Amino acid sequence: MTDERSPAVEARQLVKRYGTVTAVDGVSFQARRGEIFGFLGANGAGKTTTLRMLCGLLRPTSGTALIDGIDIVAQPLPAKAKLGYLDEEPFVHPHLTGREFLDFVADLYGMARGPQREERKARLLNLFDLAQKDGELIGSYSHGMRQKIGLASLLIREPSVLLLDEPTNGLDPRSARLVKDLLEELAARGTTVLLSTHILEVAQALCRRVAIIDRGRIVAIGSMDELRVQTGSEGANLEDLFLKLTAGPESREMIERLLEGGS
Ligand code: ATP
Protein backbone atom coordinates (compact mmCIF):
# COMPACT_ATOMS: atom_id res chain seq x y z
CA MET A 1 0.00 0.00 0.00
CA THR A 2 1.35 3.49 0.80
CA ASP A 3 5.11 3.57 0.95
CA GLU A 4 6.77 6.68 2.44
CA ARG A 5 9.55 6.34 -0.13
CA SER A 6 7.21 6.30 -3.12
CA PRO A 7 6.83 9.55 -5.10
CA ALA A 8 3.80 11.67 -4.19
CA VAL A 9 2.61 11.60 -7.81
CA GLU A 10 3.77 9.25 -10.51
CA ALA A 11 2.75 8.90 -14.14
CA ARG A 12 3.95 5.66 -15.71
CA GLN A 13 3.71 5.49 -19.47
CA LEU A 14 0.28 7.15 -19.52
CA VAL A 15 -1.50 7.01 -22.87
CA LYS A 16 -4.91 8.47 -23.79
CA ARG A 17 -6.43 8.01 -27.21
CA TYR A 18 -9.67 9.48 -28.52
CA GLY A 19 -10.42 7.55 -31.69
CA THR A 20 -7.51 8.33 -33.97
CA VAL A 21 -6.27 11.24 -31.80
CA THR A 22 -3.53 10.39 -29.30
CA ALA A 23 -3.87 13.16 -26.73
CA VAL A 24 -1.22 11.73 -24.37
CA ASP A 25 1.45 9.44 -25.73
CA GLY A 26 3.46 7.60 -23.07
CA VAL A 27 3.93 10.26 -20.38
CA SER A 28 6.10 9.32 -17.39
CA PHE A 29 7.32 11.52 -14.52
CA GLN A 30 7.47 11.65 -10.75
CA ALA A 31 6.75 14.51 -8.35
CA ARG A 32 8.44 14.25 -4.97
CA ARG A 33 6.86 14.99 -1.62
CA GLY A 34 6.72 18.68 -0.79
CA GLU A 35 7.80 19.88 -4.21
CA ILE A 36 6.02 22.21 -6.60
CA PHE A 37 6.26 20.49 -9.96
CA GLY A 38 5.27 22.33 -13.12
CA PHE A 39 3.65 20.73 -16.09
CA LEU A 40 4.11 23.00 -19.08
CA GLY A 41 2.92 22.83 -22.65
CA ALA A 42 1.27 24.76 -25.43
CA ASN A 43 -2.51 24.71 -26.03
CA GLY A 44 -3.59 21.17 -26.83
CA ALA A 45 -0.28 19.61 -25.71
CA GLY A 46 -1.99 17.16 -23.34
CA LYS A 47 -1.71 18.81 -19.91
CA THR A 48 -5.38 18.64 -18.90
CA THR A 49 -5.76 15.10 -20.21
CA THR A 50 -2.74 13.98 -18.15
CA LEU A 51 -3.99 15.70 -14.99
CA ARG A 52 -7.46 14.20 -15.43
CA MET A 53 -5.92 10.72 -15.66
CA LEU A 54 -3.79 11.37 -12.58
CA CYS A 55 -6.82 12.40 -10.51
CA GLY A 56 -9.00 9.51 -11.69
CA LEU A 57 -11.46 11.55 -13.77
CA LEU A 58 -10.33 9.93 -17.02
CA ARG A 59 -9.38 6.31 -17.47
CA PRO A 60 -6.04 5.90 -19.26
CA THR A 61 -6.00 3.91 -22.51
CA SER A 62 -2.87 2.36 -21.00
CA GLY A 63 -0.32 3.13 -18.32
CA THR A 64 -0.66 3.81 -14.62
CA ALA A 65 -1.32 6.84 -12.41
CA LEU A 66 -0.16 6.59 -8.80
CA ILE A 67 -0.85 8.90 -5.86
CA ASP A 68 1.47 8.18 -2.94
CA GLY A 69 2.15 4.83 -4.56
CA ILE A 70 -1.57 3.96 -4.83
CA ASP A 71 -2.97 3.13 -8.27
CA ILE A 72 -5.89 5.53 -8.82
CA VAL A 73 -7.75 3.13 -11.11
CA ALA A 74 -7.30 0.01 -8.97
CA GLN A 75 -7.88 1.77 -5.61
CA PRO A 76 -9.74 5.00 -6.33
CA LEU A 77 -11.02 5.79 -2.83
CA PRO A 78 -7.75 5.70 -0.84
CA ALA A 79 -5.92 7.47 -3.68
CA LYS A 80 -8.57 10.19 -4.06
CA ALA A 81 -8.70 10.76 -0.28
CA LYS A 82 -5.12 12.05 -0.52
CA LEU A 83 -5.58 14.48 -3.34
CA GLY A 84 -7.32 17.67 -4.27
CA TYR A 85 -7.91 18.40 -7.94
CA LEU A 86 -8.75 21.79 -9.43
CA ASP A 87 -10.00 21.52 -13.00
CA GLU A 88 -9.35 24.33 -15.50
CA GLU A 89 -13.13 24.89 -15.25
CA PRO A 90 -13.58 24.24 -11.51
CA PHE A 91 -16.49 21.97 -10.51
CA VAL A 92 -18.42 24.31 -8.23
CA HIS A 93 -22.11 24.19 -7.44
CA PRO A 94 -23.91 27.26 -8.90
CA HIS A 95 -26.94 26.91 -6.60
CA LEU A 96 -24.99 27.06 -3.35
CA THR A 97 -23.33 29.99 -1.61
CA GLY A 98 -19.55 29.80 -1.12
CA ARG A 99 -20.01 28.87 2.54
CA GLU A 100 -22.58 26.16 1.69
CA PHE A 101 -20.28 24.75 -0.98
CA LEU A 102 -17.39 24.44 1.47
CA ASP A 103 -19.75 22.66 3.89
CA PHE A 104 -20.97 20.38 1.11
CA VAL A 105 -17.41 19.33 0.26
CA ALA A 106 -16.45 18.94 3.93
CA ASP A 107 -19.50 16.69 4.49
CA LEU A 108 -18.75 14.72 1.35
CA TYR A 109 -15.29 13.92 2.68
CA GLY A 110 -16.60 13.11 6.17
CA MET A 111 -14.98 16.04 8.00
CA ALA A 112 -16.31 16.40 11.53
CA ARG A 113 -18.58 19.41 12.06
CA GLY A 114 -17.67 21.81 14.84
CA PRO A 115 -15.78 24.99 15.71
CA GLN A 116 -12.53 23.85 14.08
CA ARG A 117 -14.21 23.32 10.73
CA GLU A 118 -16.13 26.62 11.08
CA GLU A 119 -12.91 28.47 11.77
CA ARG A 120 -11.13 26.92 8.81
CA LYS A 121 -14.05 27.80 6.54
CA ALA A 122 -14.10 31.42 7.76
CA ARG A 123 -10.33 31.73 7.31
CA LEU A 124 -10.48 30.42 3.75
CA LEU A 125 -13.36 32.73 2.79
CA ASN A 126 -11.44 35.69 4.25
CA LEU A 127 -8.16 34.67 2.66
CA PHE A 128 -9.73 34.50 -0.79
CA ASP A 129 -11.67 37.72 -0.28
CA LEU A 130 -14.98 35.88 -0.58
CA ALA A 131 -16.40 36.59 2.87
CA GLN A 132 -18.20 39.68 1.57
CA LYS A 133 -20.00 37.50 -1.02
CA ASP A 134 -21.70 35.61 1.81
CA GLY A 135 -25.32 34.93 0.90
CA GLU A 136 -24.69 35.15 -2.85
CA LEU A 137 -24.95 32.04 -5.01
CA ILE A 138 -21.81 30.78 -6.76
CA GLY A 139 -23.73 31.08 -10.04
CA SER A 140 -23.31 34.86 -9.73
CA TYR A 141 -19.53 34.66 -9.12
CA SER A 142 -17.00 35.86 -11.69
CA HIS A 143 -14.59 33.33 -13.25
CA GLY A 144 -11.81 34.36 -10.84
CA MET A 145 -14.13 34.01 -7.83
CA ARG A 146 -15.17 30.52 -8.97
CA GLN A 147 -11.49 29.66 -9.29
CA LYS A 148 -10.92 30.85 -5.72
CA ILE A 149 -13.87 29.01 -4.18
CA GLY A 150 -12.75 25.90 -6.09
CA LEU A 151 -9.31 26.20 -4.54
CA ALA A 152 -10.80 26.86 -1.08
CA SER A 153 -12.90 23.67 -1.44
CA LEU A 154 -9.69 21.67 -1.86
CA LEU A 155 -7.86 23.37 0.98
CA ILE A 156 -10.63 22.83 3.51
CA ARG A 157 -9.75 19.11 3.41
CA GLU A 158 -5.97 19.62 3.68
CA PRO A 159 -5.02 17.00 1.06
CA SER A 160 -1.36 15.97 0.86
CA VAL A 161 -1.29 16.25 -2.95
CA LEU A 162 -2.73 19.10 -5.03
CA LEU A 163 -3.25 18.69 -8.78
CA LEU A 164 -4.03 22.12 -10.18
CA ASP A 165 -4.89 22.86 -13.79
CA GLU A 166 -3.97 26.47 -14.54
CA PRO A 167 -4.61 27.63 -10.95
CA THR A 168 -3.89 31.31 -11.61
CA ASN A 169 -5.96 31.44 -14.80
CA GLY A 170 -8.36 34.40 -14.69
CA LEU A 171 -7.09 35.72 -11.36
CA ASP A 172 -6.28 39.39 -10.86
CA PRO A 173 -2.62 40.11 -9.97
CA ARG A 174 -3.29 40.32 -6.22
CA SER A 175 -5.20 37.00 -6.16
CA ALA A 176 -2.58 35.34 -8.38
CA ARG A 177 0.12 36.49 -5.95
CA LEU A 178 -1.91 35.17 -3.04
CA VAL A 179 -2.24 31.76 -4.69
CA LYS A 180 1.49 31.64 -5.46
CA ASP A 181 2.43 32.54 -1.85
CA LEU A 182 -0.08 30.02 -0.54
CA LEU A 183 1.28 27.20 -2.70
CA GLU A 184 4.83 27.98 -1.59
CA GLU A 185 3.76 27.88 2.05
CA LEU A 186 1.84 24.62 1.58
CA ALA A 187 4.83 23.01 -0.16
CA ALA A 188 7.13 24.18 2.65
CA ARG A 189 4.80 22.31 5.03
CA GLY A 190 5.02 19.12 2.98
CA THR A 191 2.12 19.34 0.49
CA THR A 192 3.03 18.22 -3.02
CA VAL A 193 1.77 20.53 -5.76
CA LEU A 194 1.56 19.52 -9.39
CA LEU A 195 0.42 22.43 -11.48
CA SER A 196 -0.13 22.82 -15.16
CA THR A 197 0.33 26.21 -16.72
CA HIS A 198 1.30 27.97 -19.88
CA ILE A 199 2.16 31.09 -17.92
CA LEU A 200 5.89 30.62 -17.80
CA GLU A 201 6.57 33.32 -15.18
CA VAL A 202 4.36 31.37 -12.76
CA ALA A 203 6.33 28.20 -13.41
CA GLN A 204 9.69 29.93 -13.22
CA ALA A 205 8.80 31.64 -9.94
CA LEU A 206 7.28 28.62 -8.22
CA CYS A 207 8.46 25.29 -9.56
CA ARG A 208 11.52 23.43 -8.38
CA ARG A 209 11.25 21.11 -11.39
CA VAL A 210 9.18 21.16 -14.56
CA ALA A 211 8.18 18.76 -17.30
CA ILE A 212 7.54 20.16 -20.77
CA ILE A 213 4.96 18.31 -22.82
CA ASP A 214 4.64 18.72 -26.57
CA ARG A 215 2.04 16.94 -28.70
CA GLY A 216 1.37 14.37 -25.97
CA ARG A 217 5.01 13.56 -25.19
CA ILE A 218 7.41 14.79 -22.54
CA VAL A 219 10.26 16.55 -24.31
CA ALA A 220 12.23 17.66 -21.24
CA ILE A 221 12.12 17.23 -17.50
CA GLY A 222 14.19 18.65 -14.63
CA SER A 223 15.19 21.82 -12.80
CA MET A 224 15.90 25.01 -14.77
CA ASP A 225 19.63 24.25 -14.60
CA GLU A 226 19.09 20.69 -15.83
CA LEU A 227 16.94 21.93 -18.72
CA ARG A 228 19.63 24.44 -19.70
CA VAL A 229 22.22 21.63 -19.78
CA GLN A 230 19.84 19.27 -21.67
CA THR A 231 19.28 21.90 -24.36
CA GLY A 232 22.78 23.43 -24.36
CA SER A 233 21.25 26.86 -23.59
CA GLU A 234 23.38 28.47 -20.91
CA GLY A 235 21.76 31.54 -19.37
CA ALA A 236 18.38 30.90 -21.05
CA ASN A 237 15.18 31.67 -19.19
CA LEU A 238 12.20 29.33 -19.13
CA GLU A 239 10.53 31.04 -22.08
CA ASP A 240 13.62 30.54 -24.28
CA LEU A 241 13.84 26.89 -23.23
CA PHE A 242 10.13 26.32 -23.78
CA LEU A 243 10.22 27.81 -27.27
CA LYS A 244 13.31 25.83 -28.16
CA LEU A 245 11.84 22.54 -26.93
CA THR A 246 8.42 22.99 -28.50
CA ALA A 247 9.63 24.49 -31.75
CA GLY A 248 6.84 25.10 -34.27
CA PRO A 249 6.86 27.23 -37.40
CA GLU A 250 8.39 30.67 -36.77
CA SER A 251 5.51 32.96 -35.89
CA ARG A 252 7.20 36.02 -37.41
CA GLU A 253 7.44 34.18 -40.72
CA MET A 254 3.77 33.12 -40.50
CA ILE A 255 2.62 36.67 -39.74
CA GLU A 256 4.57 37.99 -42.73
CA ARG A 257 3.04 35.35 -44.99
CA LEU A 258 -0.48 36.14 -43.70
CA LEU A 259 -0.04 39.89 -44.25
CA GLU A 260 1.48 39.37 -47.70
CA GLY A 261 -1.52 37.19 -48.62
CA GLY A 262 -3.91 39.93 -47.47
CA SER A 263 -2.28 42.86 -49.27
P1 ATP B 1 -4.84 23.83 -23.12
O1 ATP B 1 -3.58 24.50 -22.65
O2 ATP B 1 -5.37 24.47 -24.37
O3 ATP B 1 -5.86 23.63 -22.04
P2 ATP B 1 -3.94 21.01 -22.90
O4 ATP B 1 -2.46 20.89 -22.93
O5 ATP B 1 -4.58 20.94 -21.57
O6 ATP B 1 -4.38 22.34 -23.67
P3 ATP B 1 -5.66 18.79 -23.63
O7 ATP B 1 -6.93 19.45 -23.26
O8 ATP B 1 -5.13 17.74 -22.74
O9 ATP B 1 -4.51 19.88 -23.88
O10 ATP B 1 -5.84 18.19 -25.11
C1 ATP B 1 -4.83 17.40 -25.74
C2 ATP B 1 -5.34 16.95 -27.11
O11 ATP B 1 -6.39 16.00 -26.95
C3 ATP B 1 -5.89 18.06 -27.99
O12 ATP B 1 -5.51 17.78 -29.32
C4 ATP B 1 -7.39 17.93 -27.82
O13 ATP B 1 -8.07 18.38 -28.97
C5 ATP B 1 -7.55 16.42 -27.65
N1 ATP B 1 -8.72 16.07 -26.81
C6 ATP B 1 -8.90 16.40 -25.52
N2 ATP B 1 -10.08 15.93 -25.07
C7 ATP B 1 -10.65 15.29 -26.12
C8 ATP B 1 -11.89 14.59 -26.30
N3 ATP B 1 -12.77 14.45 -25.31
N4 ATP B 1 -12.15 14.06 -27.53
C9 ATP B 1 -11.26 14.19 -28.54
N5 ATP B 1 -10.08 14.84 -28.43
C10 ATP B 1 -9.78 15.39 -27.25
Tab-separated table of C-alpha atoms and ligand atoms in Angstrom, residues 18 21 23 41-50 88 166 198, ligand 1:
chain	number	residue	atom	x	y	z
A	18	TYR	CA	-9.668	9.481	-28.516
A	21	VAL	CA	-6.274	11.241	-31.798
A	23	ALA	CA	-3.872	13.158	-26.729
A	41	GLY	CA	2.923	22.829	-22.649
A	42	ALA	CA	1.272	24.759	-25.435
A	43	ASN	CA	-2.509	24.715	-26.025
A	44	GLY	CA	-3.589	21.174	-26.831
A	45	ALA	CA	-0.279	19.609	-25.708
A	46	GLY	CA	-1.993	17.162	-23.344
A	47	LYS	CA	-1.711	18.809	-19.912
A	48	THR	CA	-5.381	18.640	-18.902
A	49	THR	CA	-5.758	15.098	-20.207
A	50	THR	CA	-2.740	13.980	-18.151
A	88	GLU	CA	-9.354	24.330	-15.502
A	166	GLU	CA	-3.972	26.471	-14.545
A	198	HIS	CA	1.303	27.965	-19.879
B	1	ATP	P1	-4.840	23.825	-23.117
B	1	ATP	O1	-3.582	24.497	-22.645
B	1	ATP	O2	-5.370	24.470	-24.366
B	1	ATP	O3	-5.858	23.628	-22.043
B	1	ATP	P2	-3.943	21.015	-22.902
B	1	ATP	O4	-2.455	20.892	-22.927
B	1	ATP	O5	-4.577	20.944	-21.568
B	1	ATP	O6	-4.381	22.343	-23.670
B	1	ATP	P3	-5.656	18.787	-23.634
B	1	ATP	O7	-6.932	19.447	-23.255
B	1	ATP	O8	-5.132	17.737	-22.742
B	1	ATP	O9	-4.505	19.880	-23.878
B	1	ATP	O10	-5.839	18.187	-25.108
B	1	ATP	C1	-4.827	17.397	-25.743
B	1	ATP	C2	-5.336	16.953	-27.111
B	1	ATP	O11	-6.389	16.004	-26.953
B	1	ATP	C3	-5.886	18.058	-27.987
B	1	ATP	O12	-5.514	17.782	-29.318
B	1	ATP	C4	-7.388	17.932	-27.823
B	1	ATP	O13	-8.065	18.381	-28.970
B	1	ATP	C5	-7.550	16.417	-27.652
B	1	ATP	N1	-8.719	16.072	-26.807
B	1	ATP	C6	-8.904	16.397	-25.524
B	1	ATP	N2	-10.078	15.928	-25.066
B	1	ATP	C7	-10.653	15.286	-26.120
B	1	ATP	C8	-11.887	14.590	-26.298
B	1	ATP	N3	-12.768	14.445	-25.306
B	1	ATP	N4	-12.146	14.061	-27.526
B	1	ATP	C9	-11.264	14.193	-28.536
B	1	ATP	N5	-10.080	14.843	-28.433
B	1	ATP	C10	-9.780	15.391	-27.246
